[in-house]
Short mmCIF file of C-alpha atoms in Angstrom, two decimals:
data_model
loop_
_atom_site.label_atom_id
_atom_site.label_comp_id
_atom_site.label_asym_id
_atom_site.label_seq_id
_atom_site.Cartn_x
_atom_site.Cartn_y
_atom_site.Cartn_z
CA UNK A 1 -6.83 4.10 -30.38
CA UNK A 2 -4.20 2.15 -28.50
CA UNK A 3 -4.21 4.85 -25.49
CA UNK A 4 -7.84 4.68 -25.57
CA UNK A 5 -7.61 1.06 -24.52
CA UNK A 6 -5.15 1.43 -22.54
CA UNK A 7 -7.02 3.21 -20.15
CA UNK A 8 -10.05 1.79 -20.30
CA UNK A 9 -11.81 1.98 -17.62
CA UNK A 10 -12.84 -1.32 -17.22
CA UNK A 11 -9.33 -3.10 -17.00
CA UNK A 12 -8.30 -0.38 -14.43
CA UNK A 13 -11.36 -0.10 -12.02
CA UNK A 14 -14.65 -1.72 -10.88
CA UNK A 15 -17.83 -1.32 -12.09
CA UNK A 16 -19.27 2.24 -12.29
CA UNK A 17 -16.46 3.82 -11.35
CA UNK A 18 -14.41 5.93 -13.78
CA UNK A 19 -11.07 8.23 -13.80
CA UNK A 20 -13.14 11.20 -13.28
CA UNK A 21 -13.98 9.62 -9.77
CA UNK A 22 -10.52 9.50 -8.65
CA UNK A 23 -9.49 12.78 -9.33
CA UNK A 24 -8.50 15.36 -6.21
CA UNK A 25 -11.13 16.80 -4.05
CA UNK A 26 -12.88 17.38 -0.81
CA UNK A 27 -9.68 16.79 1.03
CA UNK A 28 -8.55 13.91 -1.14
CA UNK A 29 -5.67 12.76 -2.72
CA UNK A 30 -5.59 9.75 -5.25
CA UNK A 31 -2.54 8.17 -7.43
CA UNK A 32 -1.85 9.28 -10.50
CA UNK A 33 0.60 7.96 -13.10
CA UNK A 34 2.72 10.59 -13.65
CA UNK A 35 3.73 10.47 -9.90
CA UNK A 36 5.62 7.27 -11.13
CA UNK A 37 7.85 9.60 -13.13
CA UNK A 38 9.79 10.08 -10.09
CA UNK A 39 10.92 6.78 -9.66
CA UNK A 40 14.03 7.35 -12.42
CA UNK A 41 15.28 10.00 -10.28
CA UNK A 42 14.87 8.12 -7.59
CA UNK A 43 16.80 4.94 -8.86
CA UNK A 44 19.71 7.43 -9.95
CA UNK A 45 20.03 8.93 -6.12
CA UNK A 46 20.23 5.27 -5.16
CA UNK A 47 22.88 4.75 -7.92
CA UNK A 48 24.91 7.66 -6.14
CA UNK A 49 24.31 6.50 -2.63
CA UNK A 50 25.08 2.92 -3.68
CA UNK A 51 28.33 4.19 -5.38
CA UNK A 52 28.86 6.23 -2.06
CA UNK A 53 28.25 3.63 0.48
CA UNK A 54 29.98 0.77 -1.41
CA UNK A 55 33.16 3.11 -1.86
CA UNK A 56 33.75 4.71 1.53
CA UNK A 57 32.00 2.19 3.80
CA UNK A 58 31.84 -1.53 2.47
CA UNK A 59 34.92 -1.61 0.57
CA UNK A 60 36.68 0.06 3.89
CA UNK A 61 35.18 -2.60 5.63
CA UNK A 62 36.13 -5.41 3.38
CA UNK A 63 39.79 -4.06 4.17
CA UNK A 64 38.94 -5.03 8.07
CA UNK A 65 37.45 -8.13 7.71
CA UNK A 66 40.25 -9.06 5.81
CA UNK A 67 38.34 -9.79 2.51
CA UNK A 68 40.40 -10.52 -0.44
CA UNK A 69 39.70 -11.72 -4.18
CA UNK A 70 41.31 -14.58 -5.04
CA UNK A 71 44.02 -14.92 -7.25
CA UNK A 72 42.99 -16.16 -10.58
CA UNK A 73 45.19 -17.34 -13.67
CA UNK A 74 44.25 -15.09 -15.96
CA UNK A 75 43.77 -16.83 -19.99
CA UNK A 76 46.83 -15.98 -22.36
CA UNK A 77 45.58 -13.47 -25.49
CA UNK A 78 44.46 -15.76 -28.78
CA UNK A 79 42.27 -13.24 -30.69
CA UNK A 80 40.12 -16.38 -32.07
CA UNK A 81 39.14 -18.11 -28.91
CA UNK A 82 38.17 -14.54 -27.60
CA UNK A 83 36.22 -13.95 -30.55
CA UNK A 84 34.11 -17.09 -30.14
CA UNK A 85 33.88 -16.65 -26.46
CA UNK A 86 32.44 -13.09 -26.63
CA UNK A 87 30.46 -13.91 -29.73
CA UNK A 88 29.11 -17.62 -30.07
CA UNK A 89 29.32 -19.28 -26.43
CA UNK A 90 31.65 -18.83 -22.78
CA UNK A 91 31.53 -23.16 -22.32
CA UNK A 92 32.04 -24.50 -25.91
CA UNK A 93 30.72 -28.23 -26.92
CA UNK A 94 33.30 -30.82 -27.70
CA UNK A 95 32.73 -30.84 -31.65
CA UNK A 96 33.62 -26.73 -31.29
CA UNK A 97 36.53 -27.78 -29.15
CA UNK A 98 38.14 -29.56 -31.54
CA UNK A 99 37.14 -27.41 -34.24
CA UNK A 100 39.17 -24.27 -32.95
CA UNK A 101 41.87 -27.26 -31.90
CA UNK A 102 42.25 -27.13 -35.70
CA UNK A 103 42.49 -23.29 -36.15
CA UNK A 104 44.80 -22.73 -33.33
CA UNK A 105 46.93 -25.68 -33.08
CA UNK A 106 46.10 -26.37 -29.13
CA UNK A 107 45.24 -29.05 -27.58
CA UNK A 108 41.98 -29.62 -26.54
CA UNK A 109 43.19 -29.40 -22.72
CA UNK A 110 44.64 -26.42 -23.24
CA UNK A 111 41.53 -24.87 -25.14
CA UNK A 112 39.41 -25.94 -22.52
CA UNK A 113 42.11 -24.72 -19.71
CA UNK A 114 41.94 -21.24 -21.55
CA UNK A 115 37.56 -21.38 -21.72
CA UNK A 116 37.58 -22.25 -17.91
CA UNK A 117 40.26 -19.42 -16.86
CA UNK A 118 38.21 -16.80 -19.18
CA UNK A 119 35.37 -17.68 -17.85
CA UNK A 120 37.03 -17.22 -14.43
CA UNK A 121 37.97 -13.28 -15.08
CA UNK A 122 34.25 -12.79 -16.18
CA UNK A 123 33.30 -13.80 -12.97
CA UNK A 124 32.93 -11.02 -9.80
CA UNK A 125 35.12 -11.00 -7.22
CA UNK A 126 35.07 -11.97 -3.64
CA UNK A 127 34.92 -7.94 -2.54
CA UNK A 128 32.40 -6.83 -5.02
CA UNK A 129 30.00 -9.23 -4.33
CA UNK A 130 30.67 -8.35 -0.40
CA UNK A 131 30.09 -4.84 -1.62
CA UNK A 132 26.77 -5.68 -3.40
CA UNK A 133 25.36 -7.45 -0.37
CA UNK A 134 26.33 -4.97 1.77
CA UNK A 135 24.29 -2.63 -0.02
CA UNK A 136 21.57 -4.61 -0.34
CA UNK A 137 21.29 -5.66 3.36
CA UNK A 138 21.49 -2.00 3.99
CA UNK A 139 18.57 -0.73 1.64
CA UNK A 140 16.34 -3.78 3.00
CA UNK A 141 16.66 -2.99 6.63
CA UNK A 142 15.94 0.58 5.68
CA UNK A 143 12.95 -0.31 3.59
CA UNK A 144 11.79 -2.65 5.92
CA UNK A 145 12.19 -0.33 9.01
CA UNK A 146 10.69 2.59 6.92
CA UNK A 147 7.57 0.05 5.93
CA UNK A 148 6.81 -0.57 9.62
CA UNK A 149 6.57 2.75 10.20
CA UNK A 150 4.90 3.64 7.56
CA UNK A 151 1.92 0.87 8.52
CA UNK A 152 2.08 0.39 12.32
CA UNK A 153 -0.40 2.86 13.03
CA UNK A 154 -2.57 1.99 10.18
CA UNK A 155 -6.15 -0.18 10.46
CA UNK A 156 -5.58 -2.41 7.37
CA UNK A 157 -2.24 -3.52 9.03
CA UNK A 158 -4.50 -5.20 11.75
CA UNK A 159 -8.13 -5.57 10.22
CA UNK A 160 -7.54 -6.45 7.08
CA UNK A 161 -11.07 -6.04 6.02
CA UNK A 162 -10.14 -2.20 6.15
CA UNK A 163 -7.55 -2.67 2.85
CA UNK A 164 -10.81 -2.75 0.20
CA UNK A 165 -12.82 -0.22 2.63
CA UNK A 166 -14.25 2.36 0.16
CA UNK A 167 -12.37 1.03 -2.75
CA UNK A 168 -10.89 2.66 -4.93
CA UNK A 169 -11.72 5.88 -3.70
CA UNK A 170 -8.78 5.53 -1.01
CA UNK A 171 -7.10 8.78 -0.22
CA UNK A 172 -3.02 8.12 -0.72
CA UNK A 173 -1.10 8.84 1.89
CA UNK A 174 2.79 10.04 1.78
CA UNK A 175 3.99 7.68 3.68
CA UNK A 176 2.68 4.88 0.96
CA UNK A 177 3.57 7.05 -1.88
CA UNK A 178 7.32 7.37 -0.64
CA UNK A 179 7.08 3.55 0.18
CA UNK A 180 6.11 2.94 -3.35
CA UNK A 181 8.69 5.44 -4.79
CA UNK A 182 11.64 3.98 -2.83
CA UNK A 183 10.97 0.46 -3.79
CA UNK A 184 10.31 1.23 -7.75
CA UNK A 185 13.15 3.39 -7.39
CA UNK A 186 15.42 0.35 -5.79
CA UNK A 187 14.27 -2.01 -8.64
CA UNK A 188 14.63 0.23 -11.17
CA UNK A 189 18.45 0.91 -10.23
CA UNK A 190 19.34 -2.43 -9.76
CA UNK A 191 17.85 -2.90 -13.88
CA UNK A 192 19.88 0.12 -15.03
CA UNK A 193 22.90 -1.15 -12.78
CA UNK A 194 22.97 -3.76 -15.03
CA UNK A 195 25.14 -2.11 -17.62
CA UNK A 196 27.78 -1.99 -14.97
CA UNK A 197 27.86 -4.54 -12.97
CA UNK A 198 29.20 -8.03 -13.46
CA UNK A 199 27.93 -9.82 -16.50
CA UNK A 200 26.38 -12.97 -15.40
CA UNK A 201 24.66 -15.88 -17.31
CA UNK A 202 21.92 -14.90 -15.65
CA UNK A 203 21.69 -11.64 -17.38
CA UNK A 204 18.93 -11.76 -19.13
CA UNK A 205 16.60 -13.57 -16.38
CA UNK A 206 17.89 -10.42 -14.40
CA UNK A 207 16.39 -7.93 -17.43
CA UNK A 208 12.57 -9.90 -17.12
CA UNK A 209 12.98 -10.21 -13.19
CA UNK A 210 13.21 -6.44 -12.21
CA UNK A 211 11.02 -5.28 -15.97
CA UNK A 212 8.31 -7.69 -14.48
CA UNK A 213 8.66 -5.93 -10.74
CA UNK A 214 8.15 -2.14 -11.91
CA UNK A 215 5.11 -3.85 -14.52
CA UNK A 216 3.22 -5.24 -11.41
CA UNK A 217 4.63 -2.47 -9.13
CA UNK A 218 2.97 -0.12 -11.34
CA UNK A 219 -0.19 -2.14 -12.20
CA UNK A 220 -0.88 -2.00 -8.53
CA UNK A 221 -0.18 1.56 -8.27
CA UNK A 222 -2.41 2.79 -10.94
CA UNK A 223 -5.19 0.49 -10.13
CA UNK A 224 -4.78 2.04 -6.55
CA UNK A 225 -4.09 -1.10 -4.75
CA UNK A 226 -1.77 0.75 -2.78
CA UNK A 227 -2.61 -0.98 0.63
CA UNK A 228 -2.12 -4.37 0.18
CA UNK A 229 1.18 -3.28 -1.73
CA UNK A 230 2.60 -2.17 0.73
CA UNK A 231 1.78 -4.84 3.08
CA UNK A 232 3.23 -7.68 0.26
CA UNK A 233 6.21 -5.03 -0.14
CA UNK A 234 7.14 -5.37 4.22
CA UNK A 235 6.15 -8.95 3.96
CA UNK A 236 8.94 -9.72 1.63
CA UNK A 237 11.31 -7.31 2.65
CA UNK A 238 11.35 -8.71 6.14
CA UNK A 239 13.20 -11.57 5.28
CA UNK A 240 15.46 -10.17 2.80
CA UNK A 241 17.81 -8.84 5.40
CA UNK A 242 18.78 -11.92 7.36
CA UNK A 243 19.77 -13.54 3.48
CA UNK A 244 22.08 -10.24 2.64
CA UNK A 245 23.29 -10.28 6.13
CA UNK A 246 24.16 -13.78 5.75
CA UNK A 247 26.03 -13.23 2.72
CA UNK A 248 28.04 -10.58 4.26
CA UNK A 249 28.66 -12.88 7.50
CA UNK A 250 29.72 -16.04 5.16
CA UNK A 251 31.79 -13.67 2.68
CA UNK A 252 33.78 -12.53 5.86
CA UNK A 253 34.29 -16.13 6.74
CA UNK A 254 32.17 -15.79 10.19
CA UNK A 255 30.64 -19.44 8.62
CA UNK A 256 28.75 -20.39 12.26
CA UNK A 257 27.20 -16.69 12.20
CA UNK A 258 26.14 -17.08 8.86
CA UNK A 259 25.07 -20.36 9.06
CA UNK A 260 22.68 -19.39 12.43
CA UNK A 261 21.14 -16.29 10.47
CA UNK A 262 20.50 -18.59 7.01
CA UNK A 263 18.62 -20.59 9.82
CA UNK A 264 16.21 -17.98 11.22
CA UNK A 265 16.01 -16.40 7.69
CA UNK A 266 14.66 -19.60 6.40
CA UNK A 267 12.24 -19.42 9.52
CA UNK A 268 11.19 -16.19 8.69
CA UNK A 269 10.97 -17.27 4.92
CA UNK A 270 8.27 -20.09 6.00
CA UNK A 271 6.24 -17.90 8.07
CA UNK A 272 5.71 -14.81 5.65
CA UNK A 273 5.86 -17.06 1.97
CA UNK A 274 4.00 -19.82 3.26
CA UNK A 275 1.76 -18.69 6.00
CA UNK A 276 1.15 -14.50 5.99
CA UNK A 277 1.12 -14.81 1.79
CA UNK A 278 -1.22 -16.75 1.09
CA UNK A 279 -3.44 -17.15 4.06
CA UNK A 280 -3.59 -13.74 4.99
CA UNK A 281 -2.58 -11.26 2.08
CA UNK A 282 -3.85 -13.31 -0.81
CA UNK A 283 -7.06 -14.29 1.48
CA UNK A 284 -7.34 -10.69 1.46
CA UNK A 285 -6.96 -9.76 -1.92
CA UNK A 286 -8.88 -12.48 -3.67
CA UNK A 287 -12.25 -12.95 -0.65
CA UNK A 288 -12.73 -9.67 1.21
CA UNK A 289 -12.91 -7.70 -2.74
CA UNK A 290 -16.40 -9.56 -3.19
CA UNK A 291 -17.71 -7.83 -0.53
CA UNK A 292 -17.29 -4.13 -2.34
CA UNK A 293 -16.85 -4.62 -5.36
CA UNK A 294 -17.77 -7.10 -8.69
CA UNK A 295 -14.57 -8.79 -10.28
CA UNK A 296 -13.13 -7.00 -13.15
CA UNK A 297 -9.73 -7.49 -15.25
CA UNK A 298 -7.66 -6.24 -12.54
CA UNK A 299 -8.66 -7.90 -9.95
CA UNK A 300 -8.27 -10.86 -11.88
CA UNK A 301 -4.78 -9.99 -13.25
CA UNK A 302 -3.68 -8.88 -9.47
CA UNK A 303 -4.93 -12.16 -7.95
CA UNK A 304 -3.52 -14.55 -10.50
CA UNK A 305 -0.06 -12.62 -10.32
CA UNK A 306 -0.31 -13.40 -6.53
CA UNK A 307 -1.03 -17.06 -7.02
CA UNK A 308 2.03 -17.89 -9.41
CA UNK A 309 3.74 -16.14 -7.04
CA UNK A 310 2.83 -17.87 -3.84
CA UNK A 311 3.86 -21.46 -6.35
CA UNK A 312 7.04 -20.10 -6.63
CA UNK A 313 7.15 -19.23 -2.81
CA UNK A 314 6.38 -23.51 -2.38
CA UNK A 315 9.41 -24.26 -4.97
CA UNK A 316 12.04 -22.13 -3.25
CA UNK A 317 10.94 -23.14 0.31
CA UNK A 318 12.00 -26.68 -0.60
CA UNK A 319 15.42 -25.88 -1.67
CA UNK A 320 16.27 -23.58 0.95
CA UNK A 321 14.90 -26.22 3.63
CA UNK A 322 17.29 -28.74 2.07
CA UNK A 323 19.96 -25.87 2.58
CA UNK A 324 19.09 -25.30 6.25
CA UNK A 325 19.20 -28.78 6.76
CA UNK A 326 22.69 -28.57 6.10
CA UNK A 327 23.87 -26.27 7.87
CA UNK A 328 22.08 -27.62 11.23
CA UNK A 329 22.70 -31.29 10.49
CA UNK A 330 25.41 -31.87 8.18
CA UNK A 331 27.67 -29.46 10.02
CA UNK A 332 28.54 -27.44 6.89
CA UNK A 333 29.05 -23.99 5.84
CA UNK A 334 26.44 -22.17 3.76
CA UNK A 335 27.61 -22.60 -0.20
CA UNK A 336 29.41 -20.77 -1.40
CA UNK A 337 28.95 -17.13 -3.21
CA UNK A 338 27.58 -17.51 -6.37
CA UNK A 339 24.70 -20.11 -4.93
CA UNK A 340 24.02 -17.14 -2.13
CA UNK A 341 23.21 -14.71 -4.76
CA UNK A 342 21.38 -16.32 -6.48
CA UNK A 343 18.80 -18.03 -4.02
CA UNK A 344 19.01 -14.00 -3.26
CA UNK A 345 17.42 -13.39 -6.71
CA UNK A 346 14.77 -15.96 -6.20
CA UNK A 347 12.55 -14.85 -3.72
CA UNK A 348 13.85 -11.34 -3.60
CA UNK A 349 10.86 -9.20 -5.68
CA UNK A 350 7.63 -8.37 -4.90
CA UNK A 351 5.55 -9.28 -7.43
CA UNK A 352 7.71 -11.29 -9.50
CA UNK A 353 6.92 -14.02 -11.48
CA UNK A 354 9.44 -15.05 -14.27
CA UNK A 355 12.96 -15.94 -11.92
CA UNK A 356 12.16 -19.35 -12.47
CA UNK A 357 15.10 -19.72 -14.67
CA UNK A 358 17.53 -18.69 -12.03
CA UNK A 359 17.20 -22.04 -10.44
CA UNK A 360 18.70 -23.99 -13.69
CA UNK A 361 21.33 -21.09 -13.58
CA UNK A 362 22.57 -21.95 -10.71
CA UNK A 363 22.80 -25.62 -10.51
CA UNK A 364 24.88 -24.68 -13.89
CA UNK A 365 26.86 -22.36 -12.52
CA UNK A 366 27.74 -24.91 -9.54
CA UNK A 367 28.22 -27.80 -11.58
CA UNK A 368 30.49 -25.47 -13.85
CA UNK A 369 32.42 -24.96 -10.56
#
C-alpha cells in the first residue's frame, strides 16, 4: 500500500503519462532508480581519494606553506566536568557553574577556564581544516570543469526552451548520469564523513543539510528533471571554488590573495544566486513547463524547493556583501576559519533548503571566540 503510493504516477509525472512510458526503447534510454544505487560506491571512492589526496598532497603542502596548529592548553582530567560536558552541555549556564563548583571544589574561574580549554581540543585544527578545503576546492573545480563539458555542446544550455522539449520522455545521456552520480556521490560522502570528522555544534544542521541534498537530488532524478539539474548543479558549483580557494589562500596566511578572490567570489555569488537563479533557471522551471505540460505535484514540489532556495540565496548575499565590504574598505583580512567554513556550508548545496541554522551557529561560535 505504501509503495503503491509511493509511486504513483501522478506525484512523479504529468498527466497521461505513466512508468510504462519511460521505459527503454527505440534507441532510448530513461532514468531509473536503481541507477541511484551507485551513488554509495561512489561516495566511498571519494572517501579513498579524499583520504589519498588529503594525506600525500594537502597535508605535504601544509608542511610548505608553513601551516601549523596552534598550541592549545589542553583541560586537566576531572571525570565529572567531562561527564557533563560530553553528556548535558560543552558551555554550561551560570546556575550549573556553580553547581559542579560545589561537587568539585573549583572555582567558578577555573570551571569555566577548564569548559573553554575543552571546548578548545574539540575544536579542528588549523591543518585539517586546510586539508578539508583543499579537498573541497579540488572536487569543485573538477565538478565544475566536468559540468561544462558535460553541457557546452548541449541546446538547453543556450535555448532554454529546449530543457522541457518532449518532457519527460528525454533520453539520458552519460554525461548527465555521471554528473548526477558524482555529485550524489560527493554529498553523500561528506554525510557519512561525518562519523569522522570533527564534531561541530553544527552537527546536526550538517545531518538535514546533505539528507535534504540527496532527497531533492533524487526527486529530480526520478522525476527526470535531469536538465535543469544539471544546469542548477554548474550554476552553484561555479562559485564554490573561489570560497574553498579562499580558504586555502587565508589558511596559508596569503590574507591580500584571499581577500581579492572572497571579492570576485562574492561577484560571482551575485551573478549566478541572484541573477542566472532566479531569472533564468527558475524562469525556466516554473514558465516554459506550461507550455508542455499541466502542473502536477512535482512540478509544484520542484518549483517551491527552488523558491525557498533562491530566499535563502537573498539572506546570504547580504552577509557576504557586508564581508566584502570589509575586506575592500575596512582594509581587513577575511575572518577567520571557523566563520569561512561555515558561510562555506551556507550556500554550498544544490537544492538545499534547511542550513538556515548555520547562520545562528556561527555568530555563536564567533561570539564564543
Amino acid at each position: 500500500m505504501v509503495s503503491e503510493w509511493l509511486w504513483w504516477e501522478r506525484l512523479w509525472l504529468p498527466a497521461n503519462v505513466s512508468w510504462s512510458d519511460l521505459e527503454d526503447g527505440e534507441g532510448r534510454v530513461y532514468a531509473k532508480t536503481s541507477q541511484l544505487h551507485a551513488a554509495l560506491p561512489c561516495a566511498l571512492c571519494l572517501l579513498l581519494v579524499r583520504y589519498l589526496f588529503e594525506r600525500y598532497l594537502a597535508t605535504p603542502l601544509a608542511n610548505v606553506w608553513g601551516i601549523r596548529d596552534s598550541v592549545r592548553l589542553t583541560a586537566e582530567p576531572n571525570p565529572l566536568l567531562e561527564n557533563y560536558f560530553r553528556c548535558r552541555a560543552r558551555a554550561p549556564s551560570q546556575v550549573d557553574v556553580r553547581s559542579l563548583c560545589k561537587k568539585t571544589s573549583w572555582s567558578e574561574r577555573r570551571v569555566q577556564v577548564w569548559f573553554k580549554r575543552r571546548r578548545n581540543q574539540e575544536r579542528p585544527g588549523l591543518r585539517k581544516r586546510f586539508c578539508e578545503a583543499s579537498w573541497r576546492c579540488v572536487f569543485y573545480t573538477f565538478a565544475f570543469v566536468y559540468g561544462v563539458l558535460a553541457l557546452y555542446d548541449k541546446p538547453w544550455l543556450y535555448n532554454l526552451r529546449e530543457v522541457w522539449a518532449g518532457f519527460p520522455r528525454q533520453s539520458m545521456l552519460p554525461s548527465q548520469y555521471f554528473y548526477y552520480l558524482l555529485e550524489m556521490g560527493f554529498y553523500l560522502s561528506l554525510l557519512l564523513s561525518l562519523t569522522f570528522d570533527v564534531k561541530r555544534k553544527d552537527f546536526k544542521e550538517q545531518v538535514i543539510h546533505h539528507i535534504a541534498t540527496l532527497t531533492l537530488l533524487s526527486f529530480s532524478w526520478i522525476s527526470n528533471y535531469i536538465r535543469i539539474g544539471t544546469l542548477v548543479m554548474a550554476a552553484h558549483d561555479c562559485a564554490d571554488i573561489l570560497l574553498e580557494g579562499a580558504k586555502v589562500l587565508n589558511y596559508a596566511k596569503w590574507h591580500r590573495t584571499a581577500n581579492a578572490m572572497f571579492v570576485v567570489f562574492t561577484v560571482l555569488f551575485m551573478l549566478t544566486r541572484l541573477v542566472i537563479f532566479p531569472f533564468w533557471l527558475i524562469h525556466c522551471s516554473w514558465v516554459y513547463p506550461m507550455e508542455e505540460f499541466a502542473p502536477f505535484f512535482g512540478y509544484y514540489f520542484f518549483n517551491v524547493m527552488l523558491l525557498v532556495l533562491q530566499m535563502l540565496h537573498l539572506y546570504w548575499a547580504v552577509l557576504i556583501s557586508r564581508m566584502a565590504y570589509k575586506c575592500i574598505f575596512s582594509k581587513v583580512c577575511l575572518p577567520g576559519p571557523v566563520c569561512l567554513i561555515n558561510v562555506k556550508y551556507m550556500h554550498d548545496c544544490v537544492f538545499n533548503v534547511s542550513s538556515l541554522a548555520h547562520l545562528h551557529v556561527v555568530a555563536g561560535r564567533r561570539r564564543e571566540k
